[in-house]
PDB file of C-alpha atoms in Angstrom:
ATOM      1  CA  MET A   1      64.921  77.349  90.781  1.00 73.00           C
ATOM      2  CA  MET A   2      64.203  79.504  93.824  1.00 67.00           C
ATOM      3  CA  ARG A   3      60.500  78.646  93.665  1.00 72.00           C
ATOM      4  CA  ASP A   4      61.259  74.940  93.321  1.00 70.00           C
ATOM      5  CA  ALA A   5      63.585  75.126  96.320  1.00 65.00           C
ATOM      6  CA  GLY A   6      61.138  77.174  98.395  1.00 69.00           C
ATOM      7  CA  LEU A   7      63.806  79.845  98.758  1.00 70.00           C
ATOM      8  CA  GLU A   8      62.838  83.392  99.673  1.00 72.00           C
ATOM      9  CA  PRO A   9      65.287  86.234 100.442  1.00 65.00           C
ATOM     10  CA  LYS A  10      65.546  86.695 104.221  1.00 68.00           C
ATOM     11  CA  LYS A  11      65.786  90.254 105.478  1.00 69.00           C
ATOM     12  CA  GLN A  12      67.385  89.154 108.757  1.00 66.00           C
ATOM     13  CA  LEU A  13      70.275  87.642 106.768  1.00 69.00           C
ATOM     14  CA  GLY A  14      70.718  90.747 104.629  1.00 67.00           C
ATOM     15  CA  GLN A  15      69.907  88.760 101.473  1.00 66.00           C
ATOM     16  CA  ASN A  16      69.529  90.614  98.178  1.00 78.00           C
ATOM     17  CA  PHE A  17      70.178  88.295  95.246  1.00 81.00           C
ATOM     18  CA  LEU A  18      71.936  89.313  92.038  1.00 86.00           C
ATOM     19  CA  PHE A  19      71.001  87.384  88.905  1.00 82.00           C
ATOM     20  CA  ASP A  20      72.076  89.712  86.076  1.00 89.00           C
ATOM     21  CA  LEU A  21      74.622  87.612  84.168  1.00 90.00           C
ATOM     22  CA  ASN A  22      76.344  90.656  82.689  1.00 93.00           C
ATOM     23  CA  LEU A  23      76.965  92.045  86.173  1.00 95.00           C
ATOM     24  CA  THR A  24      77.971  88.777  87.849  1.00 96.00           C
ATOM     25  CA  ARG A  25      80.433  88.062  85.029  1.00 96.00           C
ATOM     26  CA  LYS A  26      81.792  91.607  85.247  1.00 97.00           C
ATOM     27  CA  ILE A  27      82.436  91.135  88.959  1.00 97.00           C
ATOM     28  CA  ALA A  28      84.043  87.716  88.441  1.00 97.00           C
ATOM     29  CA  ARG A  29      86.291  88.976  85.626  1.00 97.00           C
ATOM     30  CA  SER A  30      87.477  91.735  87.978  1.00 98.00           C
ATOM     31  CA  VAL A  31      89.160  89.204  90.287  1.00 97.00           C
ATOM     32  CA  PRO A  32      92.911  89.451  89.566  1.00 96.00           C
ATOM     33  CA  GLY A  33      94.222  86.189  88.114  1.00 94.00           C
ATOM     34  CA  ILE A  34      90.893  84.400  88.404  1.00 95.00           C
ATOM     35  CA  GLN A  35      91.974  81.794  85.864  1.00 94.00           C
ATOM     36  CA  GLY A  36      93.107  78.896  88.031  1.00 91.00           C
ATOM     37  CA  ALA A  37      92.540  80.752  91.320  1.00 93.00           C
ATOM     38  CA  THR A  38      90.875  79.549  94.503  1.00 95.00           C
ATOM     39  CA  VAL A  39      88.120  82.034  95.299  1.00 97.00           C
ATOM     40  CA  VAL A  40      86.224  82.368  98.573  1.00 97.00           C
ATOM     41  CA  GLU A  41      82.653  83.667  98.429  1.00 97.00           C
ATOM     42  CA  VAL A  42      80.463  84.659 101.377  1.00 96.00           C
ATOM     43  CA  GLY A  43      76.689  84.426 101.066  1.00 91.00           C
ATOM     44  CA  PRO A  44      76.307  82.792  97.649  1.00 93.00           C
ATOM     45  CA  GLY A  45      72.532  82.530  98.090  1.00 87.00           C
ATOM     46  CA  PRO A  46      71.129  80.884  94.948  1.00 89.00           C
ATOM     47  CA  GLY A  47      74.536  81.025  93.283  1.00 91.00           C
ATOM     48  CA  GLY A  48      74.380  83.887  90.766  1.00 92.00           C
ATOM     49  CA  LEU A  49      77.941  85.079  91.400  1.00 96.00           C
ATOM     50  CA  THR A  50      79.100  81.541  92.185  1.00 96.00           C
ATOM     51  CA  ARG A  51      78.259  80.402  88.653  1.00 95.00           C
ATOM     52  CA  ALA A  52      80.063  83.401  87.170  1.00 97.00           C
ATOM     53  CA  LEU A  53      83.225  82.688  89.177  1.00 97.00           C
ATOM     54  CA  LEU A  54      83.258  79.096  87.955  1.00 97.00           C
ATOM     55  CA  GLU A  55      82.428  80.127  84.403  1.00 96.00           C
ATOM     56  CA  CYS A  56      85.260  82.683  84.361  1.00 96.00           C
ATOM     57  CA  GLY A  57      87.845  80.044  85.191  1.00 96.00           C
ATOM     58  CA  ALA A  58      88.239  79.772  88.960  1.00 96.00           C
ATOM     59  CA  ALA A  59      89.904  76.462  89.727  1.00 95.00           C
ATOM     60  CA  ARG A  60      87.905  76.222  92.940  1.00 95.00           C
ATOM     61  CA  VAL A  61      85.217  78.179  94.738  1.00 97.00           C
ATOM     62  CA  ILE A  62      84.723  77.880  98.497  1.00 96.00           C
ATOM     63  CA  ALA A  63      81.280  79.273  99.353  1.00 97.00           C
ATOM     64  CA  ILE A  64      80.317  80.087 102.955  1.00 96.00           C
ATOM     65  CA  GLU A  65      76.540  80.138 103.416  1.00 93.00           C
ATOM     66  CA  LYS A  66      74.397  80.477 106.540  1.00 91.00           C
ATOM     67  CA  ASP A  67      71.027  79.745 104.922  1.00 87.00           C
ATOM     68  CA  ARG A  68      70.560  75.998 104.385  1.00 89.00           C
ATOM     69  CA  ALA A  69      67.487  76.713 102.253  1.00 84.00           C
ATOM     70  CA  THR A  70      69.953  77.458  99.432  1.00 89.00           C
ATOM     71  CA  GLY A  71      71.147  73.843  99.526  1.00 89.00           C
ATOM     72  CA  LEU A  72      69.070  72.442  96.665  1.00 88.00           C
ATOM     73  CA  ILE A  73      70.231  75.100  94.194  1.00 89.00           C
ATOM     74  CA  LEU A  74      73.868  75.111  95.309  1.00 92.00           C
ATOM     75  CA  LYS A  75      73.915  71.301  95.086  1.00 92.00           C
ATOM     76  CA  LYS A  76      72.867  71.528  91.426  1.00 91.00           C
ATOM     77  CA  ILE A  77      75.647  74.011  90.730  1.00 93.00           C
ATOM     78  CA  SER A  78      78.131  71.826  92.595  1.00 94.00           C
ATOM     79  CA  ASN A  79      77.124  68.750  90.597  1.00 94.00           C
ATOM     80  CA  ALA A  80      77.660  70.677  87.363  1.00 94.00           C
ATOM     81  CA  ALA A  81      81.008  72.080  88.505  1.00 95.00           C
ATOM     82  CA  ASP A  82      82.981  68.814  88.470  1.00 92.00           C
ATOM     83  CA  GLY A  83      84.116  69.127  92.074  1.00 90.00           C
ATOM     84  CA  ARG A  84      85.220  72.751  91.787  1.00 96.00           C
ATOM     85  CA  LEU A  85      82.588  74.079  94.242  1.00 97.00           C
ATOM     86  CA  GLU A  86      82.772  73.457  97.998  1.00 96.00           C
ATOM     87  CA  VAL A  87      79.865  74.765 100.061  1.00 96.00           C
ATOM     88  CA  ILE A  88      80.393  75.249 103.801  1.00 96.00           C
ATOM     89  CA  TYR A  89      77.289  75.963 105.856  1.00 95.00           C
ATOM     90  CA  GLY A  90      77.822  78.180 108.874  1.00 94.00           C
ATOM     91  CA  ASP A  91      78.178  81.688 110.253  1.00 94.00           C
ATOM     92  CA  ALA A  92      80.851  83.527 108.241  1.00 95.00           C
ATOM     93  CA  LEU A  93      81.815  85.729 111.192  1.00 94.00           C
ATOM     94  CA  LYS A  94      82.681  82.615 113.180  1.00 94.00           C
ATOM     95  CA  TYR A  95      84.078  80.634 110.260  1.00 94.00           C
ATOM     96  CA  PHE A  96      86.833  83.129 109.465  1.00 92.00           C
ATOM     97  CA  LYS A  97      88.111  82.788 113.029  1.00 91.00           C
ATOM     98  CA  SER A  98      88.085  78.984 112.935  1.00 91.00           C
ATOM     99  CA  GLU A  99      90.875  76.452 112.689  1.00 89.00           C
ATOM    100  CA  GLU A 100      89.350  75.167 109.439  1.00 89.00           C
ATOM    101  CA  TRP A 101      89.806  78.594 107.856  1.00 89.00           C
ATOM    102  CA  ARG A 102      93.356  78.854 109.176  1.00 84.00           C
ATOM    103  CA  VAL A 103      94.209  75.618 107.363  1.00 81.00           C
ATOM    104  CA  LYS A 104      92.463  76.626 104.125  1.00 81.00           C
ATOM    105  CA  SER A 105      94.017  80.092 104.129  1.00 77.00           C
ATOM    106  CA  ALA A 106      97.483  78.566 103.893  1.00 69.00           C
ATOM    107  CA  ASP A 107      96.816  78.449 100.134  1.00 77.00           C
ATOM    108  CA  ASP A 108      96.827  81.465  97.821  1.00 84.00           C
ATOM    109  CA  LEU A 109      93.284  82.823  97.881  1.00 92.00           C
ATOM    110  CA  ALA A 110      91.108  85.579  96.503  1.00 95.00           C
ATOM    111  CA  ILE A 111      87.858  86.666  98.113  1.00 96.00           C
ATOM    112  CA  CYS A 112      84.978  87.728  95.884  1.00 98.00           C
ATOM    113  CA  SER A 113      81.541  88.305  97.308  1.00 96.00           C
ATOM    114  CA  ASN A 114      78.284  90.186  97.205  1.00 92.00           C
ATOM    115  CA  LEU A 115      78.444  90.624 100.961  1.00 89.00           C
ATOM    116  CA  PRO A 116      75.309  90.468 103.087  1.00 84.00           C
ATOM    117  CA  TYR A 117      74.650  94.071 104.118  1.00 81.00           C
ATOM    118  CA  ASN A 118      74.367  93.263 107.802  1.00 84.00           C
ATOM    119  CA  ILE A 119      77.847  91.743 108.249  1.00 91.00           C
ATOM    120  CA  GLY A 120      79.916  93.304 105.452  1.00 92.00           C
ATOM    121  CA  THR A 121      81.792  95.863 107.550  1.00 95.00           C
ATOM    122  CA  GLU A 122      82.560  93.442 110.367  1.00 95.00           C
ATOM    123  CA  LEU A 123      83.853  90.841 107.913  1.00 96.00           C
ATOM    124  CA  LEU A 124      86.035  93.408 106.181  1.00 96.00           C
ATOM    125  CA  ILE A 125      87.708  94.360 109.474  1.00 95.00           C
ATOM    126  CA  GLN A 126      88.406  90.676 110.167  1.00 94.00           C
ATOM    127  CA  TRP A 127      89.969  90.298 106.728  1.00 94.00           C
ATOM    128  CA  LEU A 128      92.066  93.467 107.118  1.00 94.00           C
ATOM    129  CA  HIS A 129      93.596  91.956 110.257  1.00 91.00           C
ATOM    130  CA  GLN A 130      94.359  88.811 108.263  1.00 88.00           C
ATOM    131  CA  LEU A 131      95.909  90.835 105.430  1.00 86.00           C
ATOM    132  CA  HIS A 132      98.125  92.473 108.047  1.00 85.00           C
ATOM    133  CA  SER A 133      99.329  89.084 109.275  1.00 79.00           C
ATOM    134  CA  SER A 134     102.704  87.957 107.966  1.00 64.00           C
ATOM    135  CA  LEU A 135     101.112  84.555 107.303  1.00 70.00           C
ATOM    136  CA  SER A 136      98.343  85.892 105.071  1.00 75.00           C
ATOM    137  CA  THR A 137      98.089  84.487 101.547  1.00 82.00           C
ATOM    138  CA  LEU A 138      95.065  86.566 100.504  1.00 88.00           C
ATOM    139  CA  HIS A 139      96.111  88.284  97.290  1.00 90.00           C
ATOM    140  CA  SER A 140      92.926  90.243  96.565  1.00 95.00           C
ATOM    141  CA  MET A 141      89.416  91.011  97.741  1.00 97.00           C
ATOM    142  CA  THR A 142      86.702  92.033  95.278  1.00 98.00           C
ATOM    143  CA  LEU A 143      83.670  92.910  97.368  1.00 98.00           C
ATOM    144  CA  MET A 144      80.265  94.486  96.933  1.00 96.00           C
ATOM    145  CA  PHE A 145      79.070  96.922  99.596  1.00 95.00           C
ATOM    146  CA  GLN A 146      76.421  99.565  99.964  1.00 94.00           C
ATOM    147  CA  ARG A 147      77.759 102.611  98.099  1.00 95.00           C
ATOM    148  CA  GLU A 148      77.923 104.546 101.379  1.00 95.00           C
ATOM    149  CA  VAL A 149      80.203 101.901 102.904  1.00 96.00           C
ATOM    150  CA  ALA A 150      82.313 101.723  99.724  1.00 97.00           C
ATOM    151  CA  ASP A 151      82.858 105.486  99.907  1.00 97.00           C
ATOM    152  CA  ARG A 152      84.022 105.151 103.519  1.00 97.00           C
ATOM    153  CA  ILE A 153      86.481 102.395 102.612  1.00 98.00           C
ATOM    154  CA  VAL A 154      88.274 104.433  99.921  1.00 98.00           C
ATOM    155  CA  ALA A 155      87.994 107.883 101.552  1.00 97.00           C
ATOM    156  CA  ARG A 156      91.090 109.974 102.315  1.00 96.00           C
ATOM    157  CA  VAL A 157      91.695 112.582 104.995  1.00 94.00           C
ATOM    158  CA  GLY A 158      89.640 115.657 104.170  1.00 90.00           C
ATOM    159  CA  ASP A 159      86.837 113.650 102.570  1.00 94.00           C
ATOM    160  CA  LYS A 160      83.439 113.792 104.266  1.00 93.00           C
ATOM    161  CA  GLN A 161      83.318 109.979 104.429  1.00 96.00           C
ATOM    162  CA  TYR A 162      86.805 109.628 106.009  1.00 97.00           C
ATOM    163  CA  GLY A 163      86.680 107.533 109.170  1.00 96.00           C
ATOM    164  CA  ARG A 164      87.810 104.429 111.011  1.00 96.00           C
ATOM    165  CA  LEU A 165      87.238 102.093 108.038  1.00 96.00           C
ATOM    166  CA  SER A 166      89.227 104.416 105.753  1.00 97.00           C
ATOM    167  CA  VAL A 167      92.234 104.416 108.107  1.00 97.00           C
ATOM    168  CA  LEU A 168      92.279 100.664 108.765  1.00 96.00           C
ATOM    169  CA  THR A 169      91.966  99.828 105.069  1.00 96.00           C
ATOM    170  CA  ALA A 170      94.635 102.283 103.919  1.00 95.00           C
ATOM    171  CA  LEU A 171      97.118 100.960 106.478  1.00 94.00           C
ATOM    172  CA  VAL A 172      97.218  97.473 104.976  1.00 93.00           C
ATOM    173  CA  ALA A 173      95.851  97.743 101.437  1.00 95.00           C
ATOM    174  CA  ASP A 174      95.160  99.798  98.347  1.00 96.00           C
ATOM    175  CA  ALA A 175      91.425 100.125  97.746  1.00 98.00           C
ATOM    176  CA  LYS A 176      89.430 101.502  94.851  1.00 98.00           C
ATOM    177  CA  ILE A 177      85.835 101.478  93.652  1.00 98.00           C
ATOM    178  CA  LEU A 178      85.593  99.556  90.389  1.00 98.00           C
ATOM    179  CA  PHE A 179      81.987 100.292  89.421  1.00 97.00           C
ATOM    180  CA  ASN A 180      78.485 100.872  90.785  1.00 97.00           C
ATOM    181  CA  ILE A 181      75.619  98.389  90.839  1.00 95.00           C
ATOM    182  CA  PRO A 182      72.077  99.831  90.635  1.00 93.00           C
ATOM    183  CA  ASN A 183      69.591  98.680  93.244  1.00 90.00           C
ATOM    184  CA  THR A 184      67.251  97.554  90.454  1.00 90.00           C
ATOM    185  CA  ALA A 185      69.685  94.741  89.621  1.00 90.00           C
ATOM    186  CA  PHE A 186      68.820  92.899  92.848  1.00 86.00           C
ATOM    187  CA  PHE A 187      65.928  90.767  94.032  1.00 78.00           C
ATOM    188  CA  PRO A 188      64.449  92.169  96.143  1.00 77.00           C
ATOM    189  CA  ALA A 189      65.654  95.667  95.210  1.00 79.00           C
ATOM    190  CA  PRO A 190      67.248  97.336  98.253  1.00 81.00           C
ATOM    191  CA  LYS A 191      66.673 101.020  98.940  1.00 86.00           C
ATOM    192  CA  VAL A 192      70.378 101.801  98.543  1.00 88.00           C
ATOM    193  CA  GLN A 193      72.843 101.674  95.658  1.00 92.00           C
ATOM    194  CA  SER A 194      75.838  99.332  95.753  1.00 94.00           C
ATOM    195  CA  ALA A 195      79.425  99.415  94.533  1.00 97.00           C
ATOM    196  CA  VAL A 196      82.185  96.873  93.924  1.00 98.00           C
ATOM    197  CA  VAL A 197      85.407  97.634  95.779  1.00 98.00           C
ATOM    198  CA  GLN A 198      88.751  96.001  95.065  1.00 98.00           C
ATOM    199  CA  ILE A 199      91.273  95.701  97.886  1.00 97.00           C
ATOM    200  CA  ILE A 200      94.880  94.665  97.178  1.00 95.00           C
ATOM    201  CA  PRO A 201      97.248  94.135 100.132  1.00 92.00           C
ATOM    202  CA  LYS A 202     100.305  96.329 100.512  1.00 89.00           C
ATOM    203  CA  ASP A 203     103.727  95.073 101.516  1.00 80.00           C
ATOM    204  CA  LYS A 204     103.674  94.083 105.183  1.00 70.00           C
ATOM    205  CA  LYS A 205     104.738  96.822 107.614  1.00 70.00           C
ATOM    206  CA  THR A 206     105.237  96.889 111.360  1.00 72.00           C
ATOM    207  CA  ILE A 207     101.929  98.432 112.366  1.00 79.00           C
ATOM    208  CA  GLN A 208      99.995  97.841 115.570  1.00 82.00           C
ATOM    209  CA  LEU A 209      96.710  97.399 113.732  1.00 89.00           C
ATOM    210  CA  SER A 210      94.750  96.372 116.839  1.00 91.00           C
ATOM    211  CA  SER A 211      95.913  99.501 118.655  1.00 93.00           C
ATOM    212  CA  VAL A 212      95.028 101.674 115.664  1.00 94.00           C
ATOM    213  CA  GLU A 213      91.596 100.035 115.503  1.00 95.00           C
ATOM    214  CA  LYS A 214      90.900 100.838 119.175  1.00 95.00           C
ATOM    215  CA  LEU A 215      92.149 104.394 118.777  1.00 96.00           C
ATOM    216  CA  THR A 216      90.094 105.097 115.660  1.00 96.00           C
ATOM    217  CA  ALA A 217      87.003 103.586 117.304  1.00 95.00           C
ATOM    218  CA  LYS A 218      87.427 105.951 120.251  1.00 96.00           C
ATOM    219  CA  LEU A 219      88.159 109.127 118.290  1.00 96.00           C
ATOM    220  CA  PHE A 220      85.779 108.603 115.365  1.00 96.00           C
ATOM    221  CA  GLY A 221      83.103 107.470 117.821  1.00 95.00           C
ATOM    222  CA  GLN A 222      82.804 111.158 118.766  1.00 94.00           C
ATOM    223  CA  ARG A 223      84.006 112.633 115.495  1.00 91.00           C
ATOM    224  CA  ARG A 224      82.534 116.101 116.029  1.00 91.00           C
ATOM    225  CA  LYS A 225      84.469 116.600 119.274  1.00 96.00           C
ATOM    226  CA  MET A 226      88.025 117.889 119.512  1.00 97.00           C
ATOM    227  CA  ILE A 227      90.479 115.105 120.339  1.00 97.00           C
ATOM    228  CA  ARG A 228      91.526 116.818 123.598  1.00 96.00           C
ATOM    229  CA  SER A 229      87.906 116.615 124.770  1.00 97.00           C
ATOM    230  CA  ILE A 230      87.774 112.888 124.055  1.00 96.00           C
ATOM    231  CA  MET A 231      91.203 112.142 125.566  1.00 96.00           C
ATOM    232  CA  PRO A 232      92.007 115.021 127.954  1.00 94.00           C
ATOM    233  CA  GLY A 233      95.067 113.464 129.569  1.00 90.00           C
ATOM    234  CA  VAL A 234      97.274 113.416 126.466  1.00 95.00           C
ATOM    235  CA  ASP A 235     100.087 115.886 125.753  1.00 96.00           C
ATOM    236  CA  TRP A 236      99.151 116.451 122.128  1.00 97.00           C
ATOM    237  CA  SER A 237     102.029 118.854 121.501  1.00 96.00           C
ATOM    238  CA  GLN A 238     104.549 115.986 121.475  1.00 96.00           C
ATOM    239  CA  PHE A 239     102.773 114.736 118.358  1.00 96.00           C
ATOM    240  CA  GLY A 240     102.730 118.109 116.650  1.00 97.00           C
ATOM    241  CA  LEU A 241      99.060 118.629 117.481  1.00 97.00           C
ATOM    242  CA  THR A 242      97.163 121.223 119.488  1.00 97.00           C
ATOM    243  CA  GLY A 243      94.395 118.909 120.654  1.00 97.00           C
ATOM    244  CA  GLN A 244      91.830 121.082 118.922  1.00 97.00           C
ATOM    245  CA  GLU A 245      91.836 118.797 115.885  1.00 96.00           C
ATOM    246  CA  ARG A 246      89.023 116.370 115.182  1.00 96.00           C
ATOM    247  CA  ALA A 247      89.585 112.756 114.166  1.00 96.00           C
ATOM    248  CA  GLU A 248      88.600 113.458 110.564  1.00 95.00           C
ATOM    249  CA  GLU A 249      91.554 115.878 110.276  1.00 96.00           C
ATOM    250  CA  LEU A 250      94.212 113.335 111.288  1.00 96.00           C
ATOM    251  CA  PRO A 251      96.021 111.490 108.481  1.00 96.00           C
ATOM    252  CA  MET A 252      96.549 107.756 108.635  1.00 93.00           C
ATOM    253  CA  GLU A 253     100.204 108.208 109.630  1.00 93.00           C
ATOM    254  CA  LYS A 254      99.219 110.242 112.699  1.00 96.00           C
ATOM    255  CA  PHE A 255      96.974 107.432 113.971  1.00 95.00           C
ATOM    256  CA  VAL A 256      99.924 105.044 113.598  1.00 94.00           C
ATOM    257  CA  GLU A 257     102.181 107.428 115.527  1.00 95.00           C
ATOM    258  CA  LEU A 258      99.637 107.804 118.321  1.00 95.00           C
ATOM    259  CA  ALA A 259      99.045 104.049 118.514  1.00 93.00           C
ATOM    260  CA  ARG A 260     102.799 103.381 118.752  1.00 92.00           C
ATOM    261  CA  ALA A 261     102.962 105.825 121.646  1.00 93.00           C
ATOM    262  CA  ASN A 262     100.172 103.916 123.433  1.00 91.00           C
ATOM    263  CA  VAL A 263      98.099 107.029 124.011  1.00 90.00           C
ATOM    264  CA  LEU A 264      95.031 104.942 124.892  1.00 81.00           C
TER     265      LEU A 264
END
């Protein structure tokens, strides 16, 4: 089908296609309550995961795709899906900030995607802000990342991979790695391994997520420095700190406390 459509994976779009039916079905079955759910997918490419989501019982799949060269294949899947597949062509980073997405996200949704490597982290941060919103109806995210990124998402204080992404995720959701995906499962095979991460939102709390994001960006941006060297004008003692700590030693709750105090 790819040859007939003249479709080749594009490195600039971070495209690595997954065709293994056992793996795509395993990912789709991992979506909580997929039977009858509306599922959003980013970067369907030639539709390997898309078909699995439909096959496993999703009532509707909304696929966001930047590469119009996928159109011929996705049209065939759409025709076979009895109206259950909607393909939206555009830049996902812009789409999830659009009015169209705001309207669609008024419904209960799950996100399931083999994310393009080059935008996965940025998309996740957008979605974490949406999960934090009191208006959010996202009930789960089942996402594939490079294993290195997956480890950063689920890391806890004291872990080598603990950083900004760990803090932001833990503030609004529970995250866990479900399983690994070998690089040999993809076409073309990337140099890195991948993992599927599941993210389930926590109960909404009063957290200044934007302030925490700015603070973690500043402190983890120079993670080997002591925090007093990065922000010398702060009286760290009022927060029970000496200032000699590094960002990787601060628990999530401490970042919240600092953000509430507007230390930036």
